């Protein structure tokens, strides 16, 4: 399992050694994980692949959490199951249409993109059968219009877990090492990550952006550069497109960052954008020596579980 800092860096958060990756094994792992959370901080969003045993375990252990599917794994599944129907060039085009469908920000946009991919599938009934039977029933776990109404904080795919897994494996030179040695190596890896987290967050509090619009000047050193760049893009959109399309809420709800519509509303009502207008995930300020700040650091770590993939 991985986490993400306010600066957007990934770090390893939890590990399990499982004899078997089955329903009972996942139940044990998730129950152990759940004990780490205070009740108010139970993950609101969990992202995984489509493994049935894992999905059923999540429903049992985290019944109140929104459970979305990893878009990366879904795309891989689509390629594996539909490549036999197309030539390579057409498959790429088909995958592009699928990605447009998944990234639909409204139900109306979804319907339009659905008709387009259905049209592309006319001569390839097998591909449409696979999509309609195996993927579309889970559209609310995949498509932005629904999946981004909950705080995934920019993590809609679990591919980050793959790279984090490789990083941890690099600290284990042999597969038959004793567990005590493995745990010590994991500790070393985590210590390195923690130092990197403190360094990058501290650096962003001091080294600030220079080309920031006036409404966001006070955010410098408080909100991460990653989040400020996103809201800056939204502000430029507002400036150059005064007649905005209806708001889908996918950025504000999914990322926890004000979109162009929200920026306009906030500037008209209170005249500024404050750190309180962002999800706490994006806040840089904490002091590990203060109790309240330690809780906030834990909150920063815990909150990224809202967009994690169950790993082992």
Short mmCIF file of C-alpha atoms in Angstrom, two decimals:
data_model
loop_
_atom_site.label_atom_id
_atom_site.label_comp_id
_atom_site.label_asym_id
_atom_site.label_seq_id
_atom_site.Cartn_x
_atom_site.Cartn_y
_atom_site.Cartn_z
CA UNK A 1 0.00 0.00 0.00
CA UNK A 2 1.28 3.46 -0.82
CA UNK A 3 0.66 6.99 0.36
CA UNK A 4 1.19 10.38 -1.21
CA UNK A 5 2.59 13.53 0.39
CA UNK A 6 1.26 17.04 -0.17
CA UNK A 7 4.06 17.52 -2.70
CA UNK A 8 2.84 14.57 -4.76
CA UNK A 9 5.62 12.12 -3.83
CA UNK A 10 4.72 8.47 -3.26
CA UNK A 11 5.89 6.51 -0.23
CA UNK A 12 5.29 3.00 1.08
CA UNK A 13 2.72 2.89 3.85
CA UNK A 14 1.78 -0.69 4.71
CA UNK A 15 2.94 -4.22 3.89
CA UNK A 16 1.50 -7.68 4.31
CA UNK A 17 3.03 -11.11 4.05
CA UNK A 18 0.21 -13.34 2.87
CA UNK A 19 0.40 -17.07 2.41
CA UNK A 20 -2.47 -16.95 -0.06
CA UNK A 21 -4.15 -14.07 -1.86
CA UNK A 22 -7.70 -15.19 -1.24
CA UNK A 23 -10.81 -13.87 0.51
CA UNK A 24 -9.76 -14.94 4.01
CA UNK A 25 -6.26 -13.57 3.49
CA UNK A 26 -7.61 -10.21 2.38
CA UNK A 27 -10.05 -10.09 5.30
CA UNK A 28 -7.14 -10.56 7.73
CA UNK A 29 -5.00 -7.92 6.00
CA UNK A 30 -7.77 -5.33 5.82
CA UNK A 31 -8.82 -5.87 9.44
CA UNK A 32 -5.22 -5.33 10.53
CA UNK A 33 -5.17 -2.16 8.46
CA UNK A 34 -8.45 -0.90 9.88
CA UNK A 35 -7.01 -0.99 13.41
CA UNK A 36 -4.59 1.77 12.38
CA UNK A 37 -7.42 4.23 11.84
CA UNK A 38 -9.34 6.33 14.30
CA UNK A 39 -13.05 5.99 13.38
CA UNK A 40 -13.36 9.51 11.85
CA UNK A 41 -10.44 8.74 9.55
CA UNK A 42 -11.67 5.55 7.94
CA UNK A 43 -10.78 5.84 4.21
CA UNK A 44 -13.54 7.46 2.23
CA UNK A 45 -12.26 6.12 -1.09
CA UNK A 46 -10.37 2.90 -1.85
CA UNK A 47 -9.05 2.09 -5.33
CA UNK A 48 -8.13 -1.44 -6.39
CA UNK A 49 -8.08 -3.68 -9.42
CA UNK A 50 -11.09 -5.89 -10.13
CA UNK A 51 -10.06 -8.94 -8.14
CA UNK A 52 -13.35 -10.41 -6.82
CA UNK A 53 -11.98 -11.80 -3.52
CA UNK A 54 -10.38 -8.46 -2.64
CA UNK A 55 -13.48 -6.52 -3.61
CA UNK A 56 -15.73 -8.67 -1.40
CA UNK A 57 -13.29 -8.28 1.51
CA UNK A 58 -13.33 -4.50 1.16
CA UNK A 59 -17.13 -4.44 1.20
CA UNK A 60 -17.08 -6.39 4.47
CA UNK A 61 -14.29 -4.56 6.31
CA UNK A 62 -14.84 -1.03 4.93
CA UNK A 63 -18.59 -0.93 4.17
CA UNK A 64 -18.78 2.87 4.41
CA UNK A 65 -15.89 3.52 2.00
CA UNK A 66 -16.40 4.32 -1.66
CA UNK A 67 -14.69 1.59 -3.68
CA UNK A 68 -13.49 2.57 -7.16
CA UNK A 69 -11.60 0.54 -9.74
CA UNK A 70 -8.13 1.31 -11.04
CA UNK A 71 -8.38 2.82 -14.54
CA UNK A 72 -4.91 1.50 -15.40
CA UNK A 73 -5.84 -2.12 -14.67
CA UNK A 74 -9.12 -1.73 -16.54
CA UNK A 75 -7.30 -0.46 -19.65
CA UNK A 76 -4.89 -3.39 -19.45
CA UNK A 77 -7.83 -5.78 -19.20
CA UNK A 78 -9.48 -4.16 -22.21
CA UNK A 79 -6.32 -4.56 -24.30
CA UNK A 80 -5.81 -8.18 -23.26
CA UNK A 81 -9.37 -9.19 -24.02
CA UNK A 82 -10.01 -7.15 -27.17
CA UNK A 83 -6.66 -7.16 -29.00
CA UNK A 84 -7.75 -10.29 -30.90
CA UNK A 85 -10.54 -8.33 -32.56
CA UNK A 86 -8.47 -5.47 -34.02
CA UNK A 87 -5.36 -4.67 -35.94
CA UNK A 88 -2.79 -2.81 -33.82
CA UNK A 89 -3.50 0.67 -35.23
CA UNK A 90 -7.25 0.33 -34.75
CA UNK A 91 -6.76 -1.01 -31.23
CA UNK A 92 -4.91 2.18 -30.29
CA UNK A 93 -7.75 4.25 -31.71
CA UNK A 94 -10.28 2.11 -29.88
CA UNK A 95 -8.39 2.49 -26.61
CA UNK A 96 -8.37 6.27 -27.11
CA UNK A 97 -12.17 6.18 -27.42
CA UNK A 98 -12.37 4.08 -24.26
CA UNK A 99 -10.19 6.55 -22.35
CA UNK A 100 -12.43 9.40 -23.49
CA UNK A 101 -15.42 7.47 -22.18
CA UNK A 102 -13.76 6.88 -18.80
CA UNK A 103 -12.74 10.55 -18.50
CA UNK A 104 -16.27 11.84 -19.19
CA UNK A 105 -16.99 14.58 -16.63
CA UNK A 106 -20.77 14.54 -16.88
CA UNK A 107 -23.50 12.01 -17.58
CA UNK A 108 -24.30 13.82 -20.83
CA UNK A 109 -20.68 13.64 -21.96
CA UNK A 110 -20.65 9.98 -20.96
CA UNK A 111 -23.70 9.24 -23.11
CA UNK A 112 -22.12 10.97 -26.11
CA UNK A 113 -18.82 9.12 -25.73
CA UNK A 114 -20.66 5.86 -25.19
CA UNK A 115 -22.43 6.26 -28.52
CA UNK A 116 -19.09 6.93 -30.22
CA UNK A 117 -17.43 3.79 -28.91
CA UNK A 118 -20.56 1.80 -29.65
CA UNK A 119 -20.34 3.02 -33.24
CA UNK A 120 -16.69 1.96 -33.43
CA UNK A 121 -17.70 -1.48 -32.18
CA UNK A 122 -20.30 -2.18 -34.86
CA UNK A 123 -17.99 -4.40 -36.89
CA UNK A 124 -16.42 -5.94 -33.80
CA UNK A 125 -19.25 -7.42 -31.76
CA UNK A 126 -16.84 -9.32 -29.51
CA UNK A 127 -15.23 -6.15 -28.20
CA UNK A 128 -18.58 -4.53 -27.49
CA UNK A 129 -19.80 -7.68 -25.73
CA UNK A 130 -16.75 -7.60 -23.46
CA UNK A 131 -17.16 -3.91 -22.62
CA UNK A 132 -20.91 -4.03 -22.08
CA UNK A 133 -20.82 -7.22 -20.00
CA UNK A 134 -17.62 -6.77 -18.00
CA UNK A 135 -16.86 -3.05 -17.73
CA UNK A 136 -19.92 -0.86 -18.15
CA UNK A 137 -21.80 -2.42 -15.20
CA UNK A 138 -19.08 -0.82 -13.03
CA UNK A 139 -19.16 2.60 -14.70
CA UNK A 140 -19.76 4.38 -11.37
CA UNK A 141 -16.49 2.90 -10.07
CA UNK A 142 -14.59 4.02 -13.18
CA UNK A 143 -15.98 7.01 -15.02
CA UNK A 144 -14.90 10.46 -13.85
CA UNK A 145 -18.47 11.77 -13.75
CA UNK A 146 -19.18 9.43 -10.82
CA UNK A 147 -15.78 8.37 -9.46
CA UNK A 148 -14.57 11.97 -9.04
CA UNK A 149 -17.46 13.01 -6.83
CA UNK A 150 -15.42 11.57 -3.95
CA UNK A 151 -11.94 12.59 -2.69
CA UNK A 152 -9.49 10.37 -4.57
CA UNK A 153 -7.01 13.31 -4.56
CA UNK A 154 -5.74 12.62 -8.04
CA UNK A 155 -5.14 8.91 -7.64
CA UNK A 156 -7.51 7.02 -9.92
CA UNK A 157 -5.01 4.31 -10.80
CA UNK A 158 -2.94 1.99 -8.65
CA UNK A 159 0.06 1.98 -11.00
CA UNK A 160 1.99 3.96 -8.36
CA UNK A 161 1.93 0.83 -6.22
CA UNK A 162 3.89 -1.04 -8.87
CA UNK A 163 6.82 1.40 -8.72
CA UNK A 164 6.66 1.54 -4.92
CA UNK A 165 6.72 -2.26 -4.82
CA UNK A 166 9.84 -2.27 -7.01
CA UNK A 167 11.49 0.25 -4.70
CA UNK A 168 10.90 -1.92 -1.64
CA UNK A 169 12.05 -5.06 -3.46
CA UNK A 170 15.35 -3.32 -4.23
CA UNK A 171 16.13 -3.49 -0.50
CA UNK A 172 15.71 -7.27 -0.47
CA UNK A 173 18.54 -8.88 -2.38
CA UNK A 174 17.45 -12.49 -1.86
CA UNK A 175 14.00 -14.07 -1.72
CA UNK A 176 14.99 -16.49 1.06
CA UNK A 177 16.18 -13.96 3.63
CA UNK A 178 15.02 -14.27 7.24
CA UNK A 179 12.05 -12.10 8.12
CA UNK A 180 14.06 -10.21 10.73
CA UNK A 181 16.50 -9.14 8.01
CA UNK A 182 13.65 -8.22 5.66
CA UNK A 183 12.00 -6.05 8.32
CA UNK A 184 15.29 -4.28 9.03
CA UNK A 185 15.74 -3.58 5.33
CA UNK A 186 12.18 -2.29 5.13
CA UNK A 187 12.91 0.02 8.05
CA UNK A 188 15.92 1.38 6.17
CA UNK A 189 13.83 1.97 3.06
CA UNK A 190 11.11 3.74 5.05
CA UNK A 191 13.64 5.90 6.90
CA UNK A 192 14.97 7.07 3.54
CA UNK A 193 11.47 7.88 2.37
CA UNK A 194 10.67 9.80 5.56
CA UNK A 195 13.81 11.91 5.18
CA UNK A 196 12.80 12.65 1.61
CA UNK A 197 9.30 13.64 2.72
CA UNK A 198 10.63 16.08 5.34
CA UNK A 199 13.14 17.49 2.86
CA UNK A 200 10.68 18.09 0.00
CA UNK A 201 7.94 19.53 2.21
CA UNK A 202 10.44 21.77 4.01
CA UNK A 203 11.90 22.92 0.70
CA UNK A 204 8.49 23.92 -0.65
CA UNK A 205 7.83 26.01 2.45
CA UNK A 206 10.95 28.03 1.68
CA UNK A 207 11.47 27.84 -2.10
CA UNK A 208 8.32 29.40 -3.50
CA UNK A 209 6.88 29.94 -6.97
CA UNK A 210 7.42 33.38 -8.49
CA UNK A 211 4.84 33.47 -11.30
CA UNK A 212 1.69 33.18 -9.19
CA UNK A 213 -1.45 35.26 -9.66
CA UNK A 214 -2.30 37.74 -6.84
CA UNK A 215 -5.24 35.71 -5.41
CA UNK A 216 -2.85 32.85 -4.59
CA UNK A 217 0.15 34.74 -3.16
CA UNK A 218 -0.84 33.99 0.44
CA UNK A 219 -0.94 30.28 -0.30
CA UNK A 220 2.81 30.14 -0.97
CA UNK A 221 4.64 28.16 1.69
CA UNK A 222 1.34 26.82 3.03
CA UNK A 223 -0.18 24.89 0.12
CA UNK A 224 1.98 22.62 -2.04
CA UNK A 225 3.32 23.75 -5.40
CA UNK A 226 1.48 20.88 -7.08
CA UNK A 227 -1.89 22.15 -5.81
CA UNK A 228 -1.06 25.81 -6.54
CA UNK A 229 -0.16 24.96 -10.15
CA UNK A 230 -3.50 23.20 -10.57
CA UNK A 231 -5.50 26.10 -9.16
CA UNK A 232 -3.43 28.55 -11.24
CA UNK A 233 -4.42 26.64 -14.39
CA UNK A 234 -8.06 26.85 -13.31
CA UNK A 235 -7.72 30.60 -12.71
CA UNK A 236 -6.26 31.13 -16.19
CA UNK A 237 -9.16 29.14 -17.59
CA UNK A 238 -11.55 31.46 -15.76
CA UNK A 239 -9.80 34.55 -17.15
CA UNK A 240 -9.82 33.36 -20.75
CA UNK A 241 -13.17 31.57 -20.74
CA UNK A 242 -15.59 33.85 -18.87
CA UNK A 243 -18.61 31.85 -20.04
CA UNK A 244 -17.84 28.54 -18.37
CA UNK A 245 -19.66 25.31 -19.03
CA UNK A 246 -21.76 23.96 -16.13
CA UNK A 247 -19.58 22.73 -13.28
CA UNK A 248 -19.11 18.97 -12.98
CA UNK A 249 -17.60 19.25 -9.45
CA UNK A 250 -15.09 16.57 -10.45
CA UNK A 251 -12.01 18.67 -9.62
CA UNK A 252 -13.31 20.25 -6.42
CA UNK A 253 -14.73 17.00 -5.05
CA UNK A 254 -12.19 14.58 -6.49
CA UNK A 255 -8.96 16.56 -6.04
CA UNK A 256 -9.94 18.80 -3.14
CA UNK A 257 -8.76 21.86 -5.12
CA UNK A 258 -11.07 24.73 -6.16
CA UNK A 259 -12.03 24.58 -9.84
CA UNK A 260 -12.60 27.66 -12.01
CA UNK A 261 -16.27 27.82 -10.98
CA UNK A 262 -15.35 27.58 -7.27
CA UNK A 263 -12.60 30.20 -7.65
CA UNK A 264 -15.08 32.64 -9.15
CA UNK A 265 -17.55 32.00 -6.33
CA UNK A 266 -14.92 32.38 -3.58
CA UNK A 267 -13.48 35.60 -5.02
CA UNK A 268 -16.97 37.08 -5.36
CA UNK A 269 -18.03 36.13 -1.82
CA UNK A 270 -14.95 36.58 0.37
CA UNK A 271 -12.40 38.12 -1.99
CA UNK A 272 -9.57 35.63 -1.56
CA UNK A 273 -8.57 31.96 -1.72
CA UNK A 274 -7.37 30.52 1.60
CA UNK A 275 -5.72 27.27 2.64
CA UNK A 276 -9.05 26.27 4.18
CA UNK A 277 -10.47 26.07 0.64
CA UNK A 278 -8.19 23.09 -0.12
CA UNK A 279 -8.36 19.54 1.12
CA UNK A 280 -5.97 19.20 4.12
CA UNK A 281 -3.92 16.75 2.01
CA UNK A 282 -2.33 19.74 0.21
CA UNK A 283 -1.22 21.61 3.35
CA UNK A 284 2.55 21.82 3.92
CA UNK A 285 2.57 23.16 7.45
CA UNK A 286 3.19 20.83 10.40
CA UNK A 287 5.64 20.62 13.26
CA UNK A 288 6.48 17.03 14.33
CA UNK A 289 7.36 18.30 17.82
CA UNK A 290 3.85 19.53 18.51
CA UNK A 291 1.08 17.06 19.38
CA UNK A 292 -1.52 18.70 17.18
CA UNK A 293 0.87 18.87 14.27
CA UNK A 294 1.83 15.23 14.67
CA UNK A 295 -1.85 14.38 14.37
CA UNK A 296 -1.96 16.47 11.24
CA UNK A 297 1.04 14.63 9.78
CA UNK A 298 -0.75 11.38 10.50
CA UNK A 299 -3.82 12.85 8.84
CA UNK A 300 -1.81 13.69 5.74
CA UNK A 301 -0.62 10.08 5.62
CA UNK A 302 -4.03 8.63 6.40
CA UNK A 303 -5.87 10.75 3.91
CA UNK A 304 -3.96 9.34 0.97
CA UNK A 305 -5.40 5.96 1.85
CA UNK A 306 -8.49 7.39 0.27
CA UNK A 307 -6.85 6.74 -3.04
CA UNK A 308 -4.70 3.71 -2.50
CA UNK A 309 -4.48 0.26 -3.99
CA UNK A 310 -4.43 -2.69 -1.67
CA UNK A 311 -0.91 -4.10 -2.00
CA UNK A 312 1.07 -6.82 -0.30
#
